[in-house]
C-alpha atoms as an extended CHARMM CRD file, in Angstrom:
* protein
*
       186  EXT
         1         1  MET       CA              0.0000000000        0.0000000000        0.0000000000  PROA      1               0.0000000000
         2         2  ALA       CA              2.8620000000        2.3780000000        0.7490000000  PROA      2               0.0000000000
         3         3  MET       CA              4.2500000000        1.7830000000       -2.7060000000  PROA      3               0.0000000000
         4         4  ALA       CA              0.8290000000        2.5530000000       -4.2390000000  PROA      4               0.0000000000
         5         5  LEU       CA              0.6980000000        5.8900000000       -2.3640000000  PROA      5               0.0000000000
         6         6  LEU       CA              4.1790000000        6.7380000000       -3.5840000000  PROA      6               0.0000000000
         7         7  LEU       CA              3.2390000000        5.8860000000       -7.1880000000  PROA      7               0.0000000000
         8         8  VAL       CA             -0.0260000000        7.8910000000       -7.0140000000  PROA      8               0.0000000000
         9         9  GLY       CA              1.8870000000       10.8590000000       -5.5690000000  PROA      9               0.0000000000
        10        10  PHE       CA              4.5440000000       10.5660000000       -8.2710000000  PROA      10              0.0000000000
        11        11  ALA       CA              1.8450000000       10.3860000000      -10.9840000000  PROA      11              0.0000000000
        12        12  ALA       CA              0.1030000000       13.4960000000       -9.5490000000  PROA      12              0.0000000000
        13        13  ILE       CA              3.3710000000       15.4660000000       -9.4660000000  PROA      13              0.0000000000
        14        14  LEU       CA              4.1770000000       14.3110000000      -12.9840000000  PROA      14              0.0000000000
        15        15  SER       CA              0.7270000000       15.3340000000      -14.2820000000  PROA      15              0.0000000000
        16        16  SER       CA              1.0170000000       18.7760000000      -12.6090000000  PROA      16              0.0000000000
        17        17  LEU       CA              4.4390000000       19.2500000000      -14.1990000000  PROA      17              0.0000000000
        18        18  ILE       CA              3.0540000000       18.1780000000      -17.5740000000  PROA      18              0.0000000000
        19        19  TYR       CA              0.2570000000       20.7420000000      -17.1530000000  PROA      19              0.0000000000
        20        20  LEU       CA              2.8570000000       23.4160000000      -16.2620000000  PROA      20              0.0000000000
        21        21  GLY       CA              4.8860000000       22.4550000000      -19.3310000000  PROA      21              0.0000000000
        22        22  TYR       CA              1.7900000000       22.6200000000      -21.5440000000  PROA      22              0.0000000000
        23        23  TYR       CA              0.9450000000       26.0850000000      -20.1590000000  PROA      23              0.0000000000
        24        24  MET       CA              4.5040000000       27.3390000000      -20.8030000000  PROA      24              0.0000000000
        25        25  ILE       CA              4.4930000000       26.0390000000      -24.3600000000  PROA      25              0.0000000000
        26        26  ALA       CA              1.0820000000       27.6350000000      -24.9440000000  PROA      26              0.0000000000
        27        27  LEU       CA              2.3660000000       30.9090000000      -23.4720000000  PROA      27              0.0000000000
        28        28  LEU       CA              5.3320000000       30.8650000000      -25.8240000000  PROA      28              0.0000000000
        29        29  MET       CA              3.0540000000       30.3200000000      -28.8010000000  PROA      29              0.0000000000
        30        30  ASP       CA              1.0060000000       33.3470000000      -27.8500000000  PROA      30              0.0000000000
        31        31  LYS       CA             -2.0800000000       31.4310000000      -27.0550000000  PROA      31              0.0000000000
        32        32  LYS       CA             -3.8660000000       33.0410000000      -24.2690000000  PROA      32              0.0000000000
        33        33  ASN       CA             -4.9260000000       30.1210000000      -22.1470000000  PROA      33              0.0000000000
        34        34  PRO       CA             -5.5000000000       31.0180000000      -18.5800000000  PROA      34              0.0000000000
        35        35  PHE       CA             -3.4140000000       29.2270000000      -15.9480000000  PROA      35              0.0000000000
        36        36  LYS       CA             -5.8180000000       27.1480000000      -13.9150000000  PROA      36              0.0000000000
        37        37  LYS       CA             -4.6030000000       27.2610000000      -10.3640000000  PROA      37              0.0000000000
        38        38  PRO       CA             -7.3330000000       24.9750000000       -8.9940000000  PROA      38              0.0000000000
        39        39  LEU       CA             -6.0270000000       22.2430000000      -11.3240000000  PROA      39              0.0000000000
        40        40  PHE       CA             -2.2720000000       22.7570000000      -10.8770000000  PROA      40              0.0000000000
        41        41  PHE       CA             -1.8270000000       23.3420000000       -7.1290000000  PROA      41              0.0000000000
        42        42  PRO       CA             -4.0600000000       20.5470000000       -5.8050000000  PROA      42              0.0000000000
        43        43  LEU       CA             -2.3010000000       18.0730000000       -8.1310000000  PROA      43              0.0000000000
        44        44  LEU       CA              1.1310000000       19.3320000000       -7.0800000000  PROA      44              0.0000000000
        45        45  VAL       CA              0.3670000000       19.4960000000       -3.3280000000  PROA      45              0.0000000000
        46        46  GLY       CA             -1.5400000000       16.1710000000       -3.3800000000  PROA      46              0.0000000000
        47        47  GLY       CA              1.2660000000       14.5100000000       -5.3310000000  PROA      47              0.0000000000
        48        48  ILE       CA              3.9080000000       15.8050000000       -2.9160000000  PROA      48              0.0000000000
        49        49  THR       CA              1.7630000000       14.7590000000        0.0670000000  PROA      49              0.0000000000
        50        50  PHE       CA              1.1000000000       11.2710000000       -1.2860000000  PROA      50              0.0000000000
        51        51  SER       CA              4.7660000000       10.8660000000       -2.2450000000  PROA      51              0.0000000000
        52        52  ILE       CA              5.9170000000       11.9070000000        1.2440000000  PROA      52              0.0000000000
        53        53  ILE       CA              3.3770000000        9.6300000000        2.9530000000  PROA      53              0.0000000000
        54        54  GLY       CA              4.2910000000        6.7300000000        0.6420000000  PROA      54              0.0000000000
        55        55  PHE       CA              8.0150000000        7.3330000000        1.1540000000  PROA      55              0.0000000000
        56        56  VAL       CA              7.6260000000        7.5430000000        4.9500000000  PROA      56              0.0000000000
        57        57  THR       CA              5.5580000000        4.3710000000        5.1260000000  PROA      57              0.0000000000
        58        58  ILE       CA              7.9980000000        2.5840000000        2.8300000000  PROA      58              0.0000000000
        59        59  GLU       CA             10.8080000000        3.8490000000        5.0410000000  PROA      59              0.0000000000
        60        60  GLU       CA              8.9810000000        2.6370000000        8.1670000000  PROA      60              0.0000000000
        61        61  SER       CA              8.2680000000       -0.7740000000        6.6630000000  PROA      61              0.0000000000
        62        62  SER       CA             11.8770000000       -0.9360000000        5.4960000000  PROA      62              0.0000000000
        63        63  ALA       CA             12.9870000000        0.0870000000        8.9770000000  PROA      63              0.0000000000
        64        64  ASN       CA             10.7690000000       -2.6220000000       10.4900000000  PROA      64              0.0000000000
        65        65  LYS       CA             12.1860000000       -5.1740000000        8.0740000000  PROA      65              0.0000000000
        66        66  LEU       CA             15.6780000000       -3.9100000000        8.8500000000  PROA      66              0.0000000000
        67        67  GLU       CA             15.0330000000       -4.2930000000       12.5840000000  PROA      67              0.0000000000
        68        68  GLU       CA             13.7090000000       -7.8100000000       11.9950000000  PROA      68              0.0000000000
        69        69  GLU       CA             16.7760000000       -8.6530000000        9.9430000000  PROA      69              0.0000000000
        70        70  ILE       CA             19.0350000000       -7.1300000000       12.6160000000  PROA      70              0.0000000000
        71        71  LEU       CA             17.3090000000       -9.2860000000       15.2570000000  PROA      71              0.0000000000
        72        72  LYS       CA             17.7070000000      -12.3370000000       13.0280000000  PROA      72              0.0000000000
        73        73  ASN       CA             21.3420000000      -11.4030000000       12.4870000000  PROA      73              0.0000000000
        74        74  GLU       CA             21.9190000000      -11.0550000000       16.2370000000  PROA      74              0.0000000000
        75        75  THR       CA             20.2260000000      -14.4120000000       16.8290000000  PROA      75              0.0000000000
        76        76  LEU       CA             22.3590000000      -15.9910000000       14.1370000000  PROA      76              0.0000000000
        77        77  ALA       CA             25.4710000000      -14.3470000000       15.5900000000  PROA      77              0.0000000000
        78        78  GLU       CA             24.6430000000      -15.8220000000       19.0190000000  PROA      78              0.0000000000
        79        79  GLU       CA             24.0310000000      -19.2300000000       17.4520000000  PROA      79              0.0000000000
        80        80  HSD       CA             27.2940000000      -18.8720000000       15.5380000000  PROA      80              0.0000000000
        81        81  THR       CA             29.1420000000      -18.0810000000       18.7720000000  PROA      81              0.0000000000
        82        82  LEU       CA             27.5410000000      -21.0690000000       20.5020000000  PROA      82              0.0000000000
        83        83  LEU       CA             28.3890000000      -23.3180000000       17.5680000000  PROA      83              0.0000000000
        84        84  GLN       CA             31.9840000000      -22.0730000000       17.5570000000  PROA      84              0.0000000000
        85        85  GLU       CA             32.2810000000      -22.8390000000       21.2800000000  PROA      85              0.0000000000
        86        86  GLU       CA             30.7270000000      -26.2560000000       20.7380000000  PROA      86              0.0000000000
        87        87  PHE       CA             33.1000000000      -26.8370000000       17.8160000000  PROA      87              0.0000000000
        88        88  LYS       CA             36.0870000000      -25.9040000000       19.9860000000  PROA      88              0.0000000000
        89        89  SER       CA             34.8220000000      -28.2150000000       22.7180000000  PROA      89              0.0000000000
        90        90  LEU       CA             34.2840000000      -31.0570000000       20.2590000000  PROA      90              0.0000000000
        91        91  THR       CA             37.6940000000      -30.4400000000       18.7080000000  PROA      91              0.0000000000
        92        92  GLN       CA             39.3070000000      -30.6060000000       22.1370000000  PROA      92              0.0000000000
        93        93  ASP       CA             37.3540000000      -33.7870000000       22.9500000000  PROA      93              0.0000000000
        94        94  PHE       CA             38.4510000000      -35.2510000000       19.6230000000  PROA      94              0.0000000000
        95        95  GLU       CA             42.0990000000      -34.4550000000       20.3520000000  PROA      95              0.0000000000
        96        96  GLU       CA             41.8150000000      -35.9910000000       23.8300000000  PROA      96              0.0000000000
        97        97  LEU       CA             40.1370000000      -39.0860000000       22.4000000000  PROA      97              0.0000000000
        98        98  THR       CA             42.8150000000      -39.3390000000       19.7210000000  PROA      98              0.0000000000
        99        99  GLN       CA             45.5410000000      -39.1720000000       22.3730000000  PROA      99              0.0000000000
       100       100  SER       CA             43.6700000000      -41.7130000000       24.4840000000  PROA      100             0.0000000000
       101       101  LYS       CA             43.3120000000      -43.9590000000       21.4370000000  PROA      101             0.0000000000
       102       102  ASP       CA             47.0440000000      -43.6810000000       20.7200000000  PROA      102             0.0000000000
       103       103  GLN       CA             47.8700000000      -44.5560000000       24.3260000000  PROA      103             0.0000000000
       104       104  LEU       CA             45.4730000000      -47.4940000000       24.2350000000  PROA      104             0.0000000000
       105       105  LEU       CA             47.0040000000      -48.7070000000       20.9710000000  PROA      105             0.0000000000
       106       106  ILE       CA             50.4570000000      -48.5740000000       22.5760000000  PROA      106             0.0000000000
       107       107  LYS       CA             49.1560000000      -50.5010000000       25.5990000000  PROA      107             0.0000000000
       108       108  LEU       CA             47.4830000000      -53.0000000000       23.2610000000  PROA      108             0.0000000000
       109       109  SER       CA             50.7440000000      -53.4740000000       21.3870000000  PROA      109             0.0000000000
       110       110  ASP       CA             52.5940000000      -54.0350000000       24.6740000000  PROA      110             0.0000000000
       111       111  LYS       CA             49.9530000000      -56.5170000000       25.8460000000  PROA      111             0.0000000000
       112       112  GLU       CA             50.1210000000      -58.3580000000       22.5100000000  PROA      112             0.0000000000
       113       113  LYS       CA             53.9030000000      -58.6410000000       22.8710000000  PROA      113             0.0000000000
       114       114  GLU       CA             53.4540000000      -59.8540000000       26.4430000000  PROA      114             0.0000000000
       115       115  LEU       CA             50.8250000000      -62.3520000000       25.2790000000  PROA      115             0.0000000000
       116       116  SER       CA             53.0790000000      -63.7100000000       22.5340000000  PROA      116             0.0000000000
       117       117  SER       CA             55.9120000000      -64.0010000000       25.0780000000  PROA      117             0.0000000000
       118       118  LEU       CA             53.6130000000      -65.8390000000       27.4880000000  PROA      118             0.0000000000
       119       119  ASN       CA             52.4270000000      -68.0990000000       24.6620000000  PROA      119             0.0000000000
       120       120  ALA       CA             56.0490000000      -68.9280000000       23.8410000000  PROA      120             0.0000000000
       121       121  GLN       CA             56.6900000000      -69.6830000000       27.5250000000  PROA      121             0.0000000000
       122       122  ALA       CA             53.5410000000      -71.8280000000       27.6430000000  PROA      122             0.0000000000
       123       123  LYS       CA             54.7250000000      -73.8140000000       24.6140000000  PROA      123             0.0000000000
       124       124  GLU       CA             58.1210000000      -74.2480000000       26.2510000000  PROA      124             0.0000000000
       125       125  HSD       CA             56.4520000000      -75.4130000000       29.4810000000  PROA      125             0.0000000000
       126       126  ASP       CA             54.2720000000      -77.7990000000       27.4780000000  PROA      126             0.0000000000
       127       127  LYS       CA             57.4180000000      -79.2650000000       25.8770000000  PROA      127             0.0000000000
       128       128  GLU       CA             59.0310000000      -79.6000000000       29.3060000000  PROA      128             0.0000000000
       129       129  LYS       CA             55.8220000000      -81.1510000000       30.6560000000  PROA      129             0.0000000000
       130       130  SER       CA             55.7260000000      -83.7260000000       27.8440000000  PROA      130             0.0000000000
       131       131  ALA       CA             59.4300000000      -84.4590000000       28.3870000000  PROA      131             0.0000000000
       132       132  PHE       CA             58.7510000000      -84.9540000000       32.1100000000  PROA      132             0.0000000000
       133       133  LYS       CA             55.7500000000      -87.1210000000       31.2850000000  PROA      133             0.0000000000
       134       134  GLU       CA             57.8840000000      -89.2940000000       29.0040000000  PROA      134             0.0000000000
       135       135  LYS       CA             60.5670000000      -89.4790000000       31.6770000000  PROA      135             0.0000000000
       136       136  ILE       CA             57.9420000000      -90.3970000000       34.3120000000  PROA      136             0.0000000000
       137       137  ASP       CA             56.5500000000      -93.0900000000       32.0060000000  PROA      137             0.0000000000
       138       138  SER       CA             60.0380000000      -94.5230000000       31.4010000000  PROA      138             0.0000000000
       139       139  LEU       CA             60.8230000000      -94.3610000000       35.1350000000  PROA      139             0.0000000000
       140       140  GLN       CA             57.5240000000      -96.0950000000       35.9490000000  PROA      140             0.0000000000
       141       141  ALA       CA             58.3870000000      -98.8300000000       33.4570000000  PROA      141             0.0000000000
       142       142  GLU       CA             61.8160000000      -99.1060000000       35.0820000000  PROA      142             0.0000000000
       143       143  ILE       CA             60.1900000000      -99.2060000000       38.5540000000  PROA      143             0.0000000000
       144       144  GLU       CA             57.8640000000     -101.9660000000       37.3990000000  PROA      144             0.0000000000
       145       145  GLN       CA             60.8480000000     -103.8610000000       35.9960000000  PROA      145             0.0000000000
       146       146  LEU       CA             62.7700000000     -103.3450000000       39.2410000000  PROA      146             0.0000000000
       147       147  ASN       CA             59.7200000000     -104.4390000000       41.2700000000  PROA      147             0.0000000000
       148       148  ALA       CA             59.5420000000     -107.5700000000       39.1420000000  PROA      148             0.0000000000
       149       149  ASP       CA             63.2750000000     -108.0980000000       39.7040000000  PROA      149             0.0000000000
       150       150  VAL       CA             62.7710000000     -107.5560000000       43.4500000000  PROA      150             0.0000000000
       151       151  LYS       CA             59.9840000000     -110.1470000000       43.4750000000  PROA      151             0.0000000000
       152       152  THR       CA             62.1850000000     -112.5670000000       41.5720000000  PROA      152             0.0000000000
       153       153  LEU       CA             65.1090000000     -111.9050000000       43.8720000000  PROA      153             0.0000000000
       154       154  THR       CA             62.8440000000     -112.1690000000       46.9090000000  PROA      154             0.0000000000
       155       155  SER       CA             61.5680000000     -115.5450000000       45.7620000000  PROA      155             0.0000000000
       156       156  GLU       CA             65.1430000000     -116.6270000000       44.9700000000  PROA      156             0.0000000000
       157       157  ASN       CA             66.2020000000     -115.3280000000       48.3620000000  PROA      157             0.0000000000
       158       158  SER       CA             63.3640000000     -117.2830000000       49.9910000000  PROA      158             0.0000000000
       159       159  SER       CA             64.3390000000     -120.4510000000       48.1800000000  PROA      159             0.0000000000
       160       160  LEU       CA             68.0020000000     -119.8980000000       49.0230000000  PROA      160             0.0000000000
       161       161  GLN       CA             67.0580000000     -119.1950000000       52.6030000000  PROA      161             0.0000000000
       162       162  ALA       CA             65.0610000000     -122.4100000000       52.6300000000  PROA      162             0.0000000000
       163       163  THR       CA             68.0620000000     -124.2210000000       51.1660000000  PROA      163             0.0000000000
       164       164  ILE       CA             70.3030000000     -122.6450000000       53.8020000000  PROA      164             0.0000000000
       165       165  ASP       CA             67.8650000000     -123.6550000000       56.5020000000  PROA      165             0.0000000000
       166       166  ASP       CA             67.7710000000     -127.1780000000       55.1090000000  PROA      166             0.0000000000
       167       167  LEU       CA             71.5250000000     -127.2800000000       54.9570000000  PROA      167             0.0000000000
       168       168  LYS       CA             71.7840000000     -125.9800000000       58.4810000000  PROA      168             0.0000000000
       169       169  THR       CA             69.3950000000     -128.5710000000       59.7210000000  PROA      169             0.0000000000
       170       170  THR       CA             71.2390000000     -131.2140000000       57.8300000000  PROA      170             0.0000000000
       171       171  THR       CA             74.5380000000     -129.8900000000       59.0430000000  PROA      171             0.0000000000
       172       172  VAL       CA             73.2670000000     -129.7560000000       62.5710000000  PROA      172             0.0000000000
       173       173  ALA       CA             71.8130000000     -133.2100000000       62.2340000000  PROA      173             0.0000000000
       174       174  SER       CA             74.9560000000     -134.4990000000       60.6960000000  PROA      174             0.0000000000
       175       175  THR       CA             77.0570000000     -132.7670000000       63.3030000000  PROA      175             0.0000000000
       176       176  SER       CA             74.9110000000     -134.1190000000       66.0220000000  PROA      176             0.0000000000
       177       177  SER       CA             74.9800000000     -137.5710000000       64.5430000000  PROA      177             0.0000000000
       178       178  ALA       CA             78.6570000000     -137.2050000000       64.0000000000  PROA      178             0.0000000000
       179       179  SER       CA             79.0900000000     -136.0780000000       67.4990000000  PROA      179             0.0000000000
       180       180  SER       CA             76.9670000000     -138.8750000000       68.7710000000  PROA      180             0.0000000000
       181       181  GLY       CA             78.8390000000     -141.2450000000       66.5190000000  PROA      181             0.0000000000
       182       182  SER       CA             82.1590000000     -139.8830000000       67.5670000000  PROA      182             0.0000000000
       183       183  SER       CA             81.2630000000     -140.2460000000       71.1670000000  PROA      183             0.0000000000
       184       184  GLU       CA             80.6550000000     -143.8690000000       70.5210000000  PROA      184             0.0000000000
       185       185  ILE       CA             84.0510000000     -144.0960000000       69.0320000000  PROA      185             0.0000000000
       186       186  TYR       CA             85.7100000000     -142.6920000000       72.0790000000  PROA      186             0.0000000000
């Protein structure tokens, strides 16, 4: 609407100026047309008035729009500041997490080395365990063989002991019969 008032005012001023131009041309051509003040001045004053009102209202609406845009700009500036702070915070968190990740990767590498070392030790202990198991098995076989030998020797010892006992009894009997026989001789 403000633009319409400005255009109507501009058209009224333009028509009053055209009328003034027409009157001047007619005056130069010696035509005696009277200058109609009731036509010229109301058009000129109305045109100026409408133009001023239209311009002021356009200026006010532009000022209102400018204020709205300034408010939007301030809001966006605040959001931008908040986003920059959040970005800085996230960047710092990212750097801390990257450092933490690097430290954890180093620890993981150390633990993997330790695990491989422990696995090597476990394999070595397994080899030693199987060697001990084989040695135990061979020693058990040897113990069983020695136990069998002990049983054999024990039975031989028993039979020899029985033979010795028999010989002693025979020796004693023969000595006693010899002594009883020798006493008969004397």
